[in-house]
mmCIF file of C-alpha atoms in Angstrom:
data_model
loop_
_atom_site.group_PDB
_atom_site.id
_atom_site.type_symbol
_atom_site.label_atom_id
_atom_site.label_comp_id
_atom_site.label_asym_id
_atom_site.label_seq_id
_atom_site.Cartn_x
_atom_site.Cartn_y
_atom_site.Cartn_z
ATOM 1 C CA UNK A 1 -15.061 110.175 -6.204
ATOM 2 C CA UNK A 2 -15.518 113.110 -3.799
ATOM 3 C CA UNK A 3 -17.918 112.422 -0.792
ATOM 4 C CA UNK A 4 -18.667 114.731 2.240
ATOM 5 C CA UNK A 5 -19.341 112.436 5.148
ATOM 6 C CA UNK A 6 -21.112 113.575 8.413
ATOM 7 C CA UNK A 7 -19.750 111.608 11.397
ATOM 8 C CA UNK A 8 -22.005 111.537 14.401
ATOM 9 C CA UNK A 9 -20.149 109.225 16.860
ATOM 10 C CA UNK A 10 -22.672 109.875 19.642
ATOM 11 C CA UNK A 11 -22.399 108.219 23.154
ATOM 12 C CA UNK A 12 -20.797 105.302 24.855
ATOM 13 C CA UNK A 13 -18.742 103.206 22.614
ATOM 14 C CA UNK A 14 -20.025 105.032 19.635
ATOM 15 C CA UNK A 15 -16.859 107.291 19.132
ATOM 16 C CA UNK A 16 -14.568 104.139 19.547
ATOM 17 C CA UNK A 17 -16.280 102.136 16.904
ATOM 18 C CA UNK A 18 -16.844 104.945 14.495
ATOM 19 C CA UNK A 19 -13.156 105.881 14.683
ATOM 20 C CA UNK A 20 -12.384 102.554 13.163
ATOM 21 C CA UNK A 21 -14.883 102.844 10.400
ATOM 22 C CA UNK A 22 -13.433 106.319 9.570
ATOM 23 C CA UNK A 23 -9.851 104.557 9.428
ATOM 24 C CA UNK A 24 -11.162 102.070 6.868
ATOM 25 C CA UNK A 25 -12.865 104.737 4.805
ATOM 26 C CA UNK A 26 -9.514 106.710 4.788
ATOM 27 C CA UNK A 27 -7.646 103.668 3.775
ATOM 28 C CA UNK A 28 -9.975 103.155 0.830
ATOM 29 C CA UNK A 29 -9.780 106.731 -0.290
ATOM 30 C CA UNK A 30 -6.018 106.468 -0.508
ATOM 31 C CA UNK A 31 -6.010 103.032 -2.292
ATOM 32 C CA UNK A 32 -8.658 104.111 -4.772
ATOM 33 C CA UNK A 33 -7.744 107.752 -5.139
ATOM 34 C CA UNK A 34 -11.072 108.969 -3.835
ATOM 35 C CA UNK A 35 -11.534 112.211 -1.911
ATOM 36 C CA UNK A 36 -13.515 111.770 1.301
ATOM 37 C CA UNK A 37 -13.857 114.547 3.834
ATOM 38 C CA UNK A 38 -15.191 113.975 7.328
ATOM 39 C CA UNK A 39 -17.055 116.510 9.478
ATOM 40 C CA UNK A 40 -18.041 115.529 13.104
ATOM 41 C CA UNK A 41 -21.262 116.593 14.691
ATOM 42 C CA UNK A 42 -22.974 116.183 18.264
ATOM 43 C CA UNK A 43 -25.860 113.821 18.892
ATOM 44 C CA UNK A 44 -27.483 111.884 21.585
ATOM 45 C CA UNK A 45 -26.845 112.326 25.467
ATOM 46 C CA UNK A 46 -23.521 114.245 24.904
ATOM 47 C CA UNK A 47 -25.654 116.845 22.838
ATOM 48 C CA UNK A 48 -28.192 117.087 25.585
ATOM 49 C CA UNK A 49 -25.375 117.909 28.028
ATOM 50 C CA UNK A 50 -24.031 120.617 25.700
ATOM 51 C CA UNK A 51 -27.067 121.960 24.122
ATOM 52 C CA UNK A 52 -30.160 120.360 26.043
ATOM 53 C CA UNK A 53 -30.996 119.019 22.616
ATOM 54 C CA UNK A 54 -30.228 115.409 21.410
ATOM 55 C CA UNK A 55 -30.174 116.798 17.827
ATOM 56 C CA UNK A 56 -28.884 120.317 17.633
ATOM 57 C CA UNK A 57 -29.982 122.342 14.637
ATOM 58 C CA UNK A 58 -26.245 122.642 13.418
ATOM 59 C CA UNK A 59 -26.017 118.820 13.504
ATOM 60 C CA UNK A 60 -29.059 118.423 11.455
ATOM 61 C CA UNK A 61 -27.787 121.037 8.873
ATOM 62 C CA UNK A 62 -24.561 119.206 8.591
ATOM 63 C CA UNK A 63 -26.290 116.169 7.708
ATOM 64 C CA UNK A 64 -28.449 117.769 5.159
ATOM 65 C CA UNK A 65 -25.394 119.268 3.496
ATOM 66 C CA UNK A 66 -23.433 115.995 3.432
ATOM 67 C CA UNK A 67 -23.545 113.122 0.850
ATOM 68 C CA UNK A 68 -23.707 110.440 3.693
ATOM 69 C CA UNK A 69 -23.888 110.105 7.383
ATOM 70 C CA UNK A 70 -21.919 107.600 9.460
ATOM 71 C CA UNK A 71 -23.644 107.184 12.801
ATOM 72 C CA UNK A 72 -22.271 105.636 16.104
ATOM 73 C CA UNK A 73 -24.590 104.955 18.935
ATOM 74 C CA UNK A 74 -26.635 106.877 21.460
ATOM 75 C CA UNK A 75 -28.046 106.387 24.731
ATOM 76 C CA UNK A 76 -26.948 106.764 28.437
ATOM 77 C CA UNK A 77 -28.122 105.021 31.737
ATOM 78 C CA UNK A 78 -29.130 108.309 33.424
ATOM 79 C CA UNK A 79 -32.026 108.509 30.810
ATOM 80 C CA UNK A 80 -32.676 104.706 30.538
ATOM 81 C CA UNK A 81 -33.325 104.633 34.265
ATOM 82 C CA UNK A 82 -35.424 107.687 34.420
ATOM 83 C CA UNK A 83 -38.934 107.212 32.939
ATOM 84 C CA UNK A 84 -39.706 110.822 33.781
ATOM 85 C CA UNK A 85 -37.004 112.330 31.612
ATOM 86 C CA UNK A 86 -38.681 114.665 29.050
ATOM 87 C CA UNK A 87 -35.573 114.820 26.727
ATOM 88 C CA UNK A 88 -33.865 111.553 25.760
ATOM 89 C CA UNK A 89 -31.000 110.757 23.493
ATOM 90 C CA UNK A 90 -33.079 108.531 21.315
ATOM 91 C CA UNK A 91 -35.361 111.358 20.471
ATOM 92 C CA UNK A 92 -32.337 112.633 18.417
ATOM 93 C CA UNK A 93 -32.085 109.544 16.321
ATOM 94 C CA UNK A 94 -35.885 109.445 15.761
ATOM 95 C CA UNK A 95 -35.952 113.027 14.757
ATOM 96 C CA UNK A 96 -32.960 112.648 12.438
ATOM 97 C CA UNK A 97 -34.679 109.658 10.599
ATOM 98 C CA UNK A 98 -37.817 111.570 10.273
ATOM 99 C CA UNK A 99 -36.267 114.956 9.178
ATOM 100 C CA UNK A 100 -34.093 113.084 6.536
ATOM 101 C CA UNK A 101 -36.960 110.838 5.370
ATOM 102 C CA UNK A 102 -34.830 107.657 6.147
ATOM 103 C CA UNK A 103 -37.759 105.293 5.676
ATOM 104 C CA UNK A 104 -35.975 101.980 4.697
ATOM 105 C CA UNK A 105 -33.508 100.329 7.149
ATOM 106 C CA UNK A 106 -31.524 97.563 5.655
ATOM 107 C CA UNK A 107 -29.783 95.137 7.986
ATOM 108 C CA UNK A 108 -27.778 92.271 6.571
ATOM 109 C CA UNK A 109 -27.513 89.037 8.685
ATOM 110 C CA UNK A 110 -24.691 86.552 7.923
ATOM 111 C CA UNK A 111 -23.305 83.373 9.461
ATOM 112 C CA UNK A 112 -19.571 83.810 9.112
ATOM 113 C CA UNK A 113 -18.094 80.307 8.505
ATOM 114 C CA UNK A 114 -15.212 81.152 10.995
ATOM 115 C CA UNK A 115 -17.611 82.039 13.773
ATOM 116 C CA UNK A 116 -19.971 79.262 13.469
ATOM 117 C CA UNK A 117 -18.740 77.864 16.793
ATOM 118 C CA UNK A 118 -19.376 81.419 18.536
ATOM 119 C CA UNK A 119 -23.162 81.272 18.186
ATOM 120 C CA UNK A 120 -25.229 79.766 20.842
ATOM 121 C CA UNK A 121 -27.211 78.056 18.061
ATOM 122 C CA UNK A 122 -25.927 74.763 16.489
ATOM 123 C CA UNK A 123 -23.762 74.993 13.474
ATOM 124 C CA UNK A 124 -25.873 73.007 11.231
ATOM 125 C CA UNK A 125 -28.763 75.294 11.968
ATOM 126 C CA UNK A 126 -27.120 78.533 11.033
ATOM 127 C CA UNK A 127 -24.478 77.474 8.524
ATOM 128 C CA UNK A 128 -25.219 79.327 5.195
ATOM 129 C CA UNK A 129 -27.682 81.929 6.573
ATOM 130 C CA UNK A 130 -27.860 85.116 4.541
ATOM 131 C CA UNK A 131 -30.630 87.334 5.435
ATOM 132 C CA UNK A 132 -31.485 90.868 4.483
ATOM 133 C CA UNK A 133 -34.010 92.564 6.791
ATOM 134 C CA UNK A 134 -35.939 95.560 5.304
ATOM 135 C CA UNK A 135 -37.476 97.464 8.202
ATOM 136 C CA UNK A 136 -39.861 100.473 7.689
ATOM 137 C CA UNK A 137 -38.154 103.282 9.808
ATOM 138 C CA UNK A 138 -40.202 106.363 10.093
ATOM 139 C CA UNK A 139 -43.759 105.096 10.755
ATOM 140 C CA UNK A 140 -45.546 102.722 13.176
ATOM 141 C CA UNK A 141 -45.772 102.831 16.995
ATOM 142 C CA UNK A 142 -42.443 104.649 17.413
ATOM 143 C CA UNK A 143 -43.737 107.756 15.505
ATOM 144 C CA UNK A 144 -47.544 107.486 16.399
ATOM 145 C CA UNK A 145 -49.420 109.688 18.742
ATOM 146 C CA UNK A 146 -48.480 109.179 22.372
ATOM 147 C CA UNK A 147 -50.610 109.928 25.400
ATOM 148 C CA UNK A 148 -50.215 109.653 29.176
ATOM 149 C CA UNK A 149 -53.197 110.432 31.347
ATOM 150 C CA UNK A 150 -53.037 113.260 33.933
ATOM 151 C CA UNK A 151 -52.742 110.803 36.903
ATOM 152 C CA UNK A 152 -50.054 108.895 35.156
ATOM 153 C CA UNK A 153 -51.964 105.621 35.374
ATOM 154 C CA UNK A 154 -52.705 105.155 31.719
ATOM 155 C CA UNK A 155 -50.676 105.276 28.599
ATOM 156 C CA UNK A 156 -50.982 104.719 24.843
ATOM 157 C CA UNK A 157 -48.984 104.629 21.722
ATOM 158 C CA UNK A 158 -50.581 104.747 18.278
ATOM 159 C CA UNK A 159 -49.312 102.516 15.697
ATOM 160 C CA UNK A 160 -50.284 104.070 12.278
ATOM 161 C CA UNK A 161 -49.313 103.354 8.645
ATOM 162 C CA UNK A 162 -50.355 104.684 5.288
ATOM 163 C CA UNK A 163 -50.347 102.916 1.808
ATOM 164 C CA UNK A 164 -47.624 105.084 0.618
ATOM 165 C CA UNK A 165 -45.454 104.218 3.666
ATOM 166 C CA UNK A 166 -45.773 100.517 2.974
ATOM 167 C CA UNK A 167 -45.273 100.747 -0.859
ATOM 168 C CA UNK A 168 -41.993 102.541 -0.922
ATOM 169 C CA UNK A 169 -40.239 99.978 1.260
ATOM 170 C CA UNK A 170 -42.008 97.147 -0.222
ATOM 171 C CA UNK A 171 -40.720 97.964 -3.771
ATOM 172 C CA UNK A 172 -37.228 98.182 -2.308
ATOM 173 C CA UNK A 173 -37.499 94.663 -0.635
ATOM 174 C CA UNK A 174 -38.857 93.049 -3.924
ATOM 175 C CA UNK A 175 -36.172 94.658 -5.999
ATOM 176 C CA UNK A 176 -33.501 93.512 -3.368
ATOM 177 C CA UNK A 177 -34.883 89.892 -3.603
ATOM 178 C CA UNK A 178 -34.581 89.835 -7.420
ATOM 179 C CA UNK A 179 -30.825 90.306 -6.732
ATOM 180 C CA UNK A 180 -30.678 87.548 -4.251
ATOM 181 C CA UNK A 181 -32.708 84.388 -3.960
ATOM 182 C CA UNK A 182 -36.238 85.851 -5.072
ATOM 183 C CA UNK A 183 -38.077 85.300 -1.877
ATOM 184 C CA UNK A 184 -39.731 87.956 0.286
ATOM 185 C CA UNK A 185 -41.118 87.100 3.780
ATOM 186 C CA UNK A 186 -43.709 89.789 5.209
ATOM 187 C CA UNK A 187 -43.662 89.579 8.973
ATOM 188 C CA UNK A 188 -46.737 91.080 10.715
ATOM 189 C CA UNK A 189 -49.506 90.372 13.199
ATOM 190 C CA UNK A 190 -52.439 90.515 10.755
ATOM 191 C CA UNK A 191 -54.493 88.127 13.015
ATOM 192 C CA UNK A 192 -54.814 90.981 15.571
ATOM 193 C CA UNK A 193 -53.689 94.314 14.133
ATOM 194 C CA UNK A 194 -55.517 96.478 11.557
ATOM 195 C CA UNK A 195 -52.306 98.037 10.641
ATOM 196 C CA UNK A 196 -50.805 94.672 9.802
ATOM 197 C CA UNK A 197 -53.775 93.737 7.708
ATOM 198 C CA UNK A 198 -53.168 96.815 5.613
ATOM 199 C CA UNK A 199 -49.629 95.789 5.034
ATOM 200 C CA UNK A 200 -50.637 92.346 3.886
ATOM 201 C CA UNK A 201 -53.102 94.050 1.390
ATOM 202 C CA UNK A 202 -50.535 96.613 -0.006
ATOM 203 C CA UNK A 203 -47.666 94.141 -0.202
ATOM 204 C CA UNK A 204 -49.804 91.451 -1.927
ATOM 205 C CA UNK A 205 -50.751 94.057 -4.619
ATOM 206 C CA UNK A 206 -47.208 95.111 -5.052
ATOM 207 C CA UNK A 207 -46.132 91.298 -5.401
ATOM 208 C CA UNK A 208 -47.948 91.098 -8.651
ATOM 209 C CA UNK A 209 -45.423 93.256 -10.163
ATOM 210 C CA UNK A 210 -42.536 90.920 -9.239
ATOM 211 C CA UNK A 211 -43.537 87.572 -10.684
ATOM 212 C CA UNK A 212 -40.095 86.107 -10.227
ATOM 213 C CA UNK A 213 -40.339 86.732 -6.392
ATOM 214 C CA UNK A 214 -42.090 84.370 -4.158
ATOM 215 C CA UNK A 215 -43.930 86.092 -1.381
ATOM 216 C CA UNK A 216 -44.952 84.409 1.964
ATOM 217 C CA UNK A 217 -46.212 85.570 5.337
ATOM 218 C CA UNK A 218 -45.274 84.925 8.868
ATOM 219 C CA UNK A 219 -46.831 86.286 12.049
ATOM 220 C CA UNK A 220 -44.056 88.024 14.189
ATOM 221 C CA UNK A 221 -44.186 85.636 16.875
ATOM 222 C CA UNK A 222 -43.642 82.590 14.572
ATOM 223 C CA UNK A 223 -41.105 84.582 12.724
ATOM 224 C CA UNK A 224 -39.125 85.013 15.871
ATOM 225 C CA UNK A 225 -39.277 81.287 16.652
ATOM 226 C CA UNK A 226 -38.336 80.476 12.952
ATOM 227 C CA UNK A 227 -35.258 82.731 13.189
ATOM 228 C CA UNK A 228 -33.882 80.525 15.769
ATOM 229 C CA UNK A 229 -35.213 77.239 14.431
ATOM 230 C CA UNK A 230 -34.336 77.466 10.746
ATOM 231 C CA UNK A 231 -32.858 80.921 9.755
ATOM 232 C CA UNK A 232 -31.747 79.597 6.171
ATOM 233 C CA UNK A 233 -35.350 79.543 5.100
ATOM 234 C CA UNK A 234 -35.293 83.497 5.017
ATOM 235 C CA UNK A 235 -34.066 85.630 2.057
ATOM 236 C CA UNK A 236 -35.461 89.097 2.451
ATOM 237 C CA UNK A 237 -37.542 89.994 5.427
ATOM 238 C CA UNK A 238 -40.019 92.865 5.173
ATOM 239 C CA UNK A 239 -41.555 94.225 8.121
ATOM 240 C CA UNK A 240 -42.609 97.328 10.053
ATOM 241 C CA UNK A 241 -40.750 99.520 12.410
ATOM 242 C CA UNK A 242 -40.997 97.714 15.819
ATOM 243 C CA UNK A 243 -40.995 94.077 14.686
ATOM 244 C CA UNK A 244 -37.971 94.924 12.466
ATOM 245 C CA UNK A 245 -36.080 96.359 15.435
ATOM 246 C CA UNK A 246 -36.816 93.229 17.674
ATOM 247 C CA UNK A 247 -36.219 90.658 14.870
ATOM 248 C CA UNK A 248 -32.894 92.216 13.877
ATOM 249 C CA UNK A 249 -31.639 92.300 17.331
ATOM 250 C CA UNK A 250 -32.662 88.686 17.728
ATOM 251 C CA UNK A 251 -30.792 87.699 14.549
ATOM 252 C CA UNK A 252 -27.404 89.020 16.073
ATOM 253 C CA UNK A 253 -27.086 85.571 17.946
ATOM 254 C CA UNK A 254 -26.775 83.877 14.451
ATOM 255 C CA UNK A 255 -23.422 85.557 13.818
ATOM 256 C CA UNK A 256 -22.417 85.237 17.565
ATOM 257 C CA UNK A 257 -22.325 88.977 18.400
ATOM 258 C CA UNK A 258 -24.460 92.093 17.865
ATOM 259 C CA UNK A 259 -21.263 93.728 17.217
ATOM 260 C CA UNK A 260 -21.182 92.287 13.654
ATOM 261 C CA UNK A 261 -24.405 93.651 12.386
ATOM 262 C CA UNK A 262 -24.442 96.701 10.131
ATOM 263 C CA UNK A 263 -27.263 98.722 8.703
ATOM 264 C CA UNK A 264 -28.115 101.375 6.244
ATOM 265 C CA UNK A 265 -31.000 103.739 6.611
ATOM 266 C CA UNK A 266 -32.011 105.127 3.074
ATOM 267 C CA UNK A 267 -34.377 107.740 1.932
ATOM 268 C CA UNK A 268 -35.179 109.269 -1.386
ATOM 269 C CA UNK A 269 -32.331 112.032 -0.766
ATOM 270 C CA UNK A 270 -30.268 111.108 2.149
ATOM 271 C CA UNK A 271 -28.557 107.975 3.521
ATOM 272 C CA UNK A 272 -27.079 106.990 6.954
ATOM 273 C CA UNK A 273 -25.089 104.052 7.858
ATOM 274 C CA UNK A 274 -24.740 102.720 11.526
ATOM 275 C CA UNK A 275 -24.143 99.594 13.658
ATOM 276 C CA UNK A 276 -27.382 98.264 15.123
ATOM 277 C CA UNK A 277 -25.928 97.871 18.655
ATOM 278 C CA UNK A 278 -26.491 100.365 21.343
ATOM 279 C CA UNK A 279 -24.046 102.692 23.139
ATOM 280 C CA UNK A 280 -22.912 100.027 25.737
ATOM 281 C CA UNK A 281 -21.686 102.447 28.347
ATOM 282 C CA UNK A 282 -20.308 99.784 30.407
ATOM 283 C CA UNK A 283 -17.624 99.091 27.803
ATOM 284 C CA UNK A 284 -16.804 102.798 27.215
ATOM 285 C CA UNK A 285 -13.067 103.414 27.087
ATOM 286 C CA UNK A 286 -12.093 99.756 27.832
ATOM 287 C CA UNK A 287 -11.227 98.938 24.155
ATOM 288 C CA UNK A 288 -13.535 95.935 24.119
ATOM 289 C CA UNK A 289 -16.133 97.006 21.925
ATOM 290 C CA UNK A 290 -16.445 95.382 18.547
ATOM 291 C CA UNK A 291 -16.085 97.706 15.738
ATOM 292 C CA UNK A 292 -16.807 95.331 12.853
ATOM 293 C CA UNK A 293 -20.404 96.344 12.588
ATOM 294 C CA UNK A 294 -19.452 100.016 12.181
ATOM 295 C CA UNK A 295 -16.820 98.935 9.610
ATOM 296 C CA UNK A 296 -19.134 96.918 7.801
ATOM 297 C CA UNK A 297 -21.545 99.848 8.051
ATOM 298 C CA UNK A 298 -18.833 101.825 6.176
ATOM 299 C CA UNK A 299 -18.811 99.082 3.502
ATOM 300 C CA UNK A 300 -22.575 99.652 2.971
ATOM 301 C CA UNK A 301 -21.880 103.339 2.565
ATOM 302 C CA UNK A 302 -19.440 102.576 -0.304
ATOM 303 C CA UNK A 303 -21.976 100.328 -1.972
ATOM 304 C CA UNK A 304 -24.641 103.100 -1.856
ATOM 305 C CA UNK A 305 -22.356 105.008 -4.104
ATOM 306 C CA UNK A 306 -21.784 101.924 -6.301
ATOM 307 C CA UNK A 307 -18.200 101.645 -5.018
ATOM 308 C CA UNK A 308 -18.495 97.845 -4.986
ATOM 309 C CA UNK A 309 -14.767 96.939 -5.383
ATOM 310 C CA UNK A 310 -14.028 99.337 -2.481
ATOM 311 C CA UNK A 311 -16.870 97.693 -0.183
ATOM 312 C CA UNK A 312 -15.720 94.239 -1.197
ATOM 313 C CA UNK A 313 -12.148 95.001 -0.066
ATOM 314 C CA UNK A 314 -13.419 96.122 3.395
ATOM 315 C CA UNK A 315 -15.469 92.858 3.657
ATOM 316 C CA UNK A 316 -12.283 90.904 2.761
ATOM 317 C CA UNK A 317 -10.485 92.524 5.433
ATOM 318 C CA UNK A 318 -13.204 91.713 7.969
ATOM 319 C CA UNK A 319 -13.244 88.039 6.821
ATOM 320 C CA UNK A 320 -9.396 87.981 7.366
ATOM 321 C CA UNK A 321 -9.524 89.504 10.678
ATOM 322 C CA UNK A 322 -12.228 86.908 11.767
ATOM 323 C CA UNK A 323 -10.222 84.165 10.392
ATOM 324 C CA UNK A 324 -7.124 85.139 12.306
ATOM 325 C CA UNK A 325 -8.876 85.929 15.550
ATOM 326 C CA UNK A 326 -7.951 89.521 15.326
ATOM 327 C CA UNK A 327 -11.234 90.454 17.170
ATOM 328 C CA UNK A 328 -12.575 91.640 20.485
ATOM 329 C CA UNK A 329 -13.392 89.500 23.419
ATOM 330 C CA UNK A 330 -17.011 89.144 22.488
ATOM 331 C CA UNK A 331 -16.128 86.624 19.817
ATOM 332 C CA UNK A 332 -12.499 86.021 20.626
ATOM 333 C CA UNK A 333 -11.933 83.180 23.233
ATOM 334 C CA UNK A 334 -8.331 82.618 22.084
ATOM 335 C CA UNK A 335 -6.674 86.040 22.709
ATOM 336 C CA UNK A 336 -7.412 88.727 25.221
ATOM 337 C CA UNK A 337 -5.377 91.442 24.088
ATOM 338 C CA UNK A 338 -6.962 92.530 20.893
ATOM 339 C CA UNK A 339 -8.661 95.712 21.404
ATOM 340 C CA UNK A 340 -11.145 97.848 19.471
ATOM 341 C CA UNK A 341 -8.313 100.138 18.051
ATOM 342 C CA UNK A 342 -6.163 96.904 17.007
ATOM 343 C CA UNK A 343 -9.036 95.613 14.934
ATOM 344 C CA UNK A 344 -9.317 98.700 13.140
ATOM 345 C CA UNK A 345 -5.543 98.875 12.513
ATOM 346 C CA UNK A 346 -5.543 95.342 11.167
ATOM 347 C CA UNK A 347 -8.354 96.120 8.890
ATOM 348 C CA UNK A 348 -6.754 99.364 7.771
ATOM 349 C CA UNK A 349 -3.417 97.572 7.107
ATOM 350 C CA UNK A 350 -5.170 94.952 4.989
ATOM 351 C CA UNK A 351 -6.809 97.472 2.815
ATOM 352 C CA UNK A 352 -3.383 99.090 2.168
ATOM 353 C CA UNK A 353 -1.825 95.686 1.542
ATOM 354 C CA UNK A 354 -4.602 93.601 -0.114
ATOM 355 C CA UNK A 355 -2.306 91.188 -1.830
ATOM 356 C CA UNK A 356 -0.096 90.304 0.905
ATOM 357 C CA UNK A 357 -1.408 87.536 3.115
ATOM 358 C CA UNK A 358 1.770 86.555 4.863
ATOM 359 C CA UNK A 359 0.626 87.676 8.374
ATOM 360 C CA UNK A 360 2.984 87.886 11.130
ATOM 361 C CA UNK A 361 0.982 86.294 13.893
ATOM 362 C CA UNK A 362 3.308 87.257 16.619
ATOM 363 C CA UNK A 363 3.161 90.938 16.004
ATOM 364 C CA UNK A 364 -0.704 90.631 15.476
ATOM 365 C CA UNK A 365 -1.318 89.284 18.911
ATOM 366 C CA UNK A 366 1.317 91.498 20.511
ATOM 367 C CA UNK A 367 -0.676 94.448 19.413
ATOM 368 C CA UNK A 368 0.898 95.291 16.093
ATOM 369 C CA UNK A 369 -1.121 94.418 13.121
ATOM 370 C CA UNK A 370 1.950 94.135 10.793
ATOM 371 C CA UNK A 371 1.710 92.683 7.427
ATOM 372 C CA UNK A 372 5.148 91.525 6.094
#
């Protein structure tokens, strides 16, 4: 298969983790005789510095002319700490989602057996957790009309949804559930919000078309609590933009690190793949950023094009790296010399040698991910 992939590394640790995902994809292309071409574009704070625009037109054009987008992370403290800034890195990501019509964000949450002890939650609570969060991505309060009074003392953000916006992601969630455990949980705040009541009405109507899927409802505050108390009860979570943003970040404690959570943002024509973590500027250049989320995002990219064997090989490589403690300090309490790049090299080596499991532990932890 031939794929043109736009790579938008962004800010902070974005370039470091994205580089490891590209390594994995290049190894897959070599092993399976695919033709993957990568073109890099500017986005976020670094694009503001160069063009005074968090999403330059040529970056948007690159994305529109590509088959898929591999995204890193955006954000910088100088904007986070300045509430008066008119141009912000996050505006580039929001605009990209809107321009490309990326309305469905899919975030898998899995409790890896080898990392159960890394989570702050008890092993018996998280063991076996396997959730897919379907978050609506181009509507709601993030995109609604915003207002600030002239005196700067009153502000408002409009949360608005249409039937069409709800229907299109709801169908995707129900279809996903049919290939999983046949359960969808709609998370909303229908006891307070009119927009949530519309979500309940529309989703209930759509559920009739999927008789094999059980639908239940949770208010978002209860859902946040249940995510910690009993995450195994969830299969597919369907929710609006802001609630999905918050819940998926909360879910990162199940796996032990936000550096493990990948995501896909899907539209009718375009698709983008990115880790859910931020730019983490404090870790930039230190080699401590976990690249697994970005690498698993690359695996989701492959699945989007029905390259399931290729995706599975990346997942096997990730599982092996976790089992052997070839991982960064956020989840590795045993070794302190495994860098972002070394994790990427190990996974690259595994892809190139998938049938050889005789790992040279000494070399691995000295910094050479050698398979012998």
